[in-house]
Structure formats: C-alpha cells, structure tokens
Amino acid sequence: MTVEKTVKWLGLICILAGIARMGMTPAGLIFGSDSKQELAFALAASILMGISSINLFLAQAKKAGVFGLIAALLLAVGNIILAGGFYGFFAYGELPKPGTFVNMIESLAYPGLLLGTLILMIVTYRANLFPRWYIAIFALMLLSLGIPFLGDYFAFFWGLTYAAMGYTIFTEKYVNPSVTIKSKKSNAVINE
C-alpha cells in the first residue's frame, strides 16, 4: 500500500475518531458526566485518536515539518494515556483514583494534549492545506475549556476537528493540493 493510500484510509479513522469523541457530548448531557455511556465513547475516541493523530501530520508533512510531528506525537501519546484511564473504568468499575502515579501521568497527558493541539493548530494554519475555518473549530475547542457554559461541549468541538480534517484527507479536497504527498509524486512524473 502506498503512503498516499495509507494517509487516505487513516483519514477515515480520523472521521470515526471524531464521531466517537463528538458522541461524548450528548451521552454526557443525557446520562451524566462520567457515565458508562460517555466513557464508552471516550474510550473508543481515545483509541482511534491515538492511532489517527499521526495522520493529521502525514497529510501535511511537507509543510508541517518537525513541529507537526511533535504535535502528532503529543496528541497520540496523550490519547493513549487517556484510553488507559477509560479502560480502567470498564476493567475495574471506576476511574483511576488520584495518587502519585496517576497525578504524574495526568500532569503529562493533559498539558501534552493541549500543547499538541496548539502546535497542530499553528502548523495547520501555516501549511494552508485545510480550509481556514478549521482553525475556528480549534479555537472553539480551546475556548470551551475556559468558558463554563461551553465546558460540556468541549468533546464535541474536539471531535469535530478530527472529523472535518479526516473528511478532507479521505476525500482529498484540500485547499492547496500542491502541498500534499501525492502532488510531489505527480510533479515528478510531469517533470520527467
């Protein structure tokens, strides 16, 4: 399988990850925060986002550079750590209890996810591969962390970023297709 096809099909996983993360919002509003239904969506989303975060870099690797790779790794590792906590809920019947180890892990995971999101937002803006309104979704996601009445919708905006970017990757409807991996190969064929 070529890199282009891999990136395209990982775009589908980005869409699924986004839908799963968006599902946390209605599940949390209907069944309550940290309910089994919300955490089931959270577990699925964290696993899928851990896998597909690297694709948000690969789709724009030509322009995103090292910072894009760092963002993707921070997002992937942070989501995998979150998945471990959510798995613990289903395996042991409760979320991990605060303690030295849990506090250390969470103090690395959450700031890592935030930093990874900020870096991804900046490199996505600079790469000019995705529509600019995706940056507004990133901003809404980050703002919802600090605005009390939007706090319940954080997961929705987070999932929407993945679903929107995954859709663009899967359908290959980029704003500036000359930035993609595929265009580099087609330019080489034309130049020969």
mmCIF file with all atom_site columns, N, CA and C in Angstrom, residues 5 11 17 29 32 34 48-50 55 63 65 85 94 98 101 108-109 114 116 125 140 153 157 180 182 186:
data_model
loop_
_atom_site.group_PDB
_atom_site.id
_atom_site.type_symbol
_atom_site.label_atom_id
_atom_site.label_alt_id
_atom_site.label_comp_id
_atom_site.label_asym_id
_atom_site.label_entity_id
_atom_site.label_seq_id
_atom_site.pdbx_PDB_ins_code
_atom_site.Cartn_x
_atom_site.Cartn_y
_atom_site.Cartn_z
_atom_site.occupancy
_atom_site.B_iso_or_equiv
_atom_site.pdbx_formal_charge
_atom_site.auth_seq_id
_atom_site.auth_comp_id
_atom_site.auth_asym_id
_atom_site.auth_atom_id
_atom_site.pdbx_PDB_model_num
ATOM 1  N N  . LYS A 1 5   ? -2.279  6.169  -0.151  1.00 0.00 ? 5   LYS A N  1
ATOM 2  C CA . LYS A 1 5   ? -3.455  5.371  0.205   1.00 0.00 ? 5   LYS A CA 1
ATOM 3  C C  . LYS A 1 5   ? -3.555  5.197  1.712   1.00 0.00 ? 5   LYS A C  1
ATOM 4  N N  . GLY A 1 11  ? -7.438  8.761  7.119   1.00 0.00 ? 11  GLY A N  1
ATOM 5  C CA . GLY A 1 11  ? -8.415  9.848  7.178   1.00 0.00 ? 11  GLY A CA 1
ATOM 6  C C  . GLY A 1 11  ? -9.780  9.336  7.598   1.00 0.00 ? 11  GLY A C  1
ATOM 7  N N  . ALA A 1 17  ? -12.884 8.591  14.667  1.00 0.00 ? 17  ALA A N  1
ATOM 8  C CA . ALA A 1 17  ? -12.421 9.104  15.960  1.00 0.00 ? 17  ALA A CA 1
ATOM 9  C C  . ALA A 1 17  ? -13.179 10.364 16.336  1.00 0.00 ? 17  ALA A C  1
ATOM 10 N N  . LEU A 1 29  ? -24.500 14.738 28.401  1.00 0.00 ? 29  LEU A N  1
ATOM 11 C CA . LEU A 1 29  ? -25.649 15.584 28.725  1.00 0.00 ? 29  LEU A CA 1
ATOM 12 C C  . LEU A 1 29  ? -26.879 14.753 29.093  1.00 0.00 ? 29  LEU A C  1
ATOM 13 N N  . GLY A 1 32  ? -25.264 11.883 32.096  1.00 0.00 ? 32  GLY A N  1
ATOM 14 C CA . GLY A 1 32  ? -24.443 12.450 33.160  1.00 0.00 ? 32  GLY A CA 1
ATOM 15 C C  . GLY A 1 32  ? -22.960 12.325 32.877  1.00 0.00 ? 32  GLY A C  1
ATOM 16 N N  . ASP A 1 34  ? -19.218 11.383 33.243  1.00 0.00 ? 34  ASP A N  1
ATOM 17 C CA . ASP A 1 34  ? -18.536 10.147 33.654  1.00 0.00 ? 34  ASP A CA 1
ATOM 18 C C  . ASP A 1 34  ? -19.476 8.951  33.744  1.00 0.00 ? 34  ASP A C  1
ATOM 19 N N  . LEU A 1 48  ? -8.993  5.506  18.858  1.00 0.00 ? 48  LEU A N  1
ATOM 20 C CA . LEU A 1 48  ? -8.953  5.900  17.448  1.00 0.00 ? 48  LEU A CA 1
ATOM 21 C C  . LEU A 1 48  ? -8.121  7.168  17.233  1.00 0.00 ? 48  LEU A C  1
ATOM 22 N N  . MET A 1 49  ? -8.206  8.121  18.161  1.00 0.00 ? 49  MET A N  1
ATOM 23 C CA . MET A 1 49  ? -7.399  9.339  18.041  1.00 0.00 ? 49  MET A CA 1
ATOM 24 C C  . MET A 1 49  ? -5.921  9.047  18.267  1.00 0.00 ? 49  MET A C  1
ATOM 25 N N  . GLY A 1 50  ? -5.626  8.109  19.147  1.00 0.00 ? 50  GLY A N  1
ATOM 26 C CA . GLY A 1 50  ? -4.236  7.718  19.348  1.00 0.00 ? 50  GLY A CA 1
ATOM 27 C C  . GLY A 1 50  ? -3.621  7.146  18.079  1.00 0.00 ? 50  GLY A C  1
ATOM 28 N N  . ASN A 1 55  ? -1.843  10.901 11.421  1.00 0.00 ? 55  ASN A N  1
ATOM 29 C CA . ASN A 1 55  ? -2.312  11.207 10.075  1.00 0.00 ? 55  ASN A CA 1
ATOM 30 C C  . ASN A 1 55  ? -2.527  12.700 9.867   1.00 0.00 ? 55  ASN A C  1
ATOM 31 N N  . LYS A 1 63  ? 4.718   20.578 4.723   1.00 0.00 ? 63  LYS A N  1
ATOM 32 C CA . LYS A 1 63  ? 4.748   21.930 5.278   1.00 0.00 ? 63  LYS A CA 1
ATOM 33 C C  . LYS A 1 63  ? 4.803   21.951 6.806   1.00 0.00 ? 63  LYS A C  1
ATOM 34 N N  . GLY A 1 65  ? 6.446   19.986 8.980   1.00 0.00 ? 65  GLY A N  1
ATOM 35 C CA . GLY A 1 65  ? 7.800   19.818 9.483   1.00 0.00 ? 65  GLY A CA 1
ATOM 36 C C  . GLY A 1 65  ? 7.878   19.150 10.843  1.00 0.00 ? 65  GLY A C  1
ATOM 37 N N  . GLY A 1 85  ? -6.843  5.176  31.087  1.00 0.00 ? 85  GLY A N  1
ATOM 38 C CA . GLY A 1 85  ? -7.711  5.533  32.205  1.00 0.00 ? 85  GLY A CA 1
ATOM 39 C C  . GLY A 1 85  ? -9.147  5.104  31.983  1.00 0.00 ? 85  GLY A C  1
ATOM 40 N N  . GLU A 1 94  ? -14.203 1.698  38.065  1.00 0.00 ? 94  GLU A N  1
ATOM 41 C CA . GLU A 1 94  ? -14.037 3.084  38.497  1.00 0.00 ? 94  GLU A CA 1
ATOM 42 C C  . GLU A 1 94  ? -12.864 3.724  37.764  1.00 0.00 ? 94  GLU A C  1
ATOM 43 N N  . PRO A 1 98  ? -6.932  9.332  42.345  1.00 0.00 ? 98  PRO A N  1
ATOM 44 C CA . PRO A 1 98  ? -5.772  10.218 42.438  1.00 0.00 ? 98  PRO A CA 1
ATOM 45 C C  . PRO A 1 98  ? -4.709  9.631  43.362  1.00 0.00 ? 98  PRO A C  1
ATOM 46 N N  . PHE A 1 101 ? 1.220   8.318  41.103  1.00 0.00 ? 101 PHE A N  1
ATOM 47 C CA . PHE A 1 101 ? 1.408   7.870  39.725  1.00 0.00 ? 101 PHE A CA 1
ATOM 48 C C  . PHE A 1 101 ? 0.360   8.476  38.801  1.00 0.00 ? 101 PHE A C  1
ATOM 49 N N  . LEU A 1 108 ? 1.265   15.028 32.777  1.00 0.00 ? 108 LEU A N  1
ATOM 50 C CA . LEU A 1 108 ? 1.963   14.960 31.491  1.00 0.00 ? 108 LEU A CA 1
ATOM 51 C C  . LEU A 1 108 ? 0.989   14.867 30.324  1.00 0.00 ? 108 LEU A C  1
ATOM 52 N N  . ALA A 1 109 ? -0.085  14.094 30.501  1.00 0.00 ? 109 ALA A N  1
ATOM 53 C CA . ALA A 1 109 ? -1.020  13.847 29.395  1.00 0.00 ? 109 ALA A CA 1
ATOM 54 C C  . ALA A 1 109 ? -1.815  15.083 29.021  1.00 0.00 ? 109 ALA A C  1
ATOM 55 N N  . LEU A 1 114 ? -2.903  19.567 25.243  1.00 0.00 ? 114 LEU A N  1
ATOM 56 C CA . LEU A 1 114 ? -3.133  20.988 24.993  1.00 0.00 ? 114 LEU A CA 1
ATOM 57 C C  . LEU A 1 114 ? -2.030  21.574 24.117  1.00 0.00 ? 114 LEU A C  1
ATOM 58 N N  . GLY A 1 116 ? 0.014   19.910 22.123  1.00 0.00 ? 116 GLY A N  1
ATOM 59 C CA . GLY A 1 116 ? -0.088  19.282 20.809  1.00 0.00 ? 116 GLY A CA 1
ATOM 60 C C  . GLY A 1 116 ? -1.175  19.916 19.959  1.00 0.00 ? 116 GLY A C  1
ATOM 61 N N  . TYR A 1 125 ? -2.536  26.017 10.161  1.00 0.00 ? 125 TYR A N  1
ATOM 62 C CA . TYR A 1 125 ? -2.758  27.355 9.595   1.00 0.00 ? 125 TYR A CA 1
ATOM 63 C C  . TYR A 1 125 ? -1.644  27.714 8.614   1.00 0.00 ? 125 TYR A C  1
ATOM 64 N N  . LEU A 1 140 ? -12.561 27.242 19.045  1.00 0.00 ? 140 LEU A N  1
ATOM 65 C CA . LEU A 1 140 ? -13.745 26.942 19.852  1.00 0.00 ? 140 LEU A CA 1
ATOM 66 C C  . LEU A 1 140 ? -13.463 25.826 20.849  1.00 0.00 ? 140 LEU A C  1
ATOM 67 N N  . TYR A 1 153 ? -19.409 21.025 25.973  1.00 0.00 ? 153 TYR A N  1
ATOM 68 C CA . TYR A 1 153 ? -19.309 20.849 24.525  1.00 0.00 ? 153 TYR A CA 1
ATOM 69 C C  . TYR A 1 153 ? -17.872 20.715 24.036  1.00 0.00 ? 153 TYR A C  1
ATOM 70 N N  . PHE A 1 157 ? -16.460 19.770 20.066  1.00 0.00 ? 157 PHE A N  1
ATOM 71 C CA . PHE A 1 157 ? -15.565 20.561 19.220  1.00 0.00 ? 157 PHE A CA 1
ATOM 72 C C  . PHE A 1 157 ? -14.267 19.815 18.920  1.00 0.00 ? 157 PHE A C  1
ATOM 73 N N  . THR A 1 180 ? 0.431   18.446 -0.764  1.00 0.00 ? 180 THR A N  1
ATOM 74 C CA . THR A 1 180 ? 0.275   17.047 -0.361  1.00 0.00 ? 180 THR A CA 1
ATOM 75 C C  . THR A 1 180 ? 1.407   16.163 -0.865  1.00 0.00 ? 180 THR A C  1
ATOM 76 N N  . LYS A 1 182 ? 0.958   13.367 -2.470  1.00 0.00 ? 182 LYS A N  1
ATOM 77 C CA . LYS A 1 182 ? 0.576   12.873 -3.789  1.00 0.00 ? 182 LYS A CA 1
ATOM 78 C C  . LYS A 1 182 ? 1.048   13.817 -4.899  1.00 0.00 ? 182 LYS A C  1
ATOM 79 N N  . SER A 1 186 ? 3.238   13.290 -8.492  1.00 0.00 ? 186 SER A N  1
ATOM 80 C CA . SER A 1 186 ? 2.711   13.635 -9.812  1.00 0.00 ? 186 SER A CA 1
ATOM 81 C C  . SER A 1 186 ? 3.563   14.698 -10.489 1.00 0.00 ? 186 SER A C  1
#
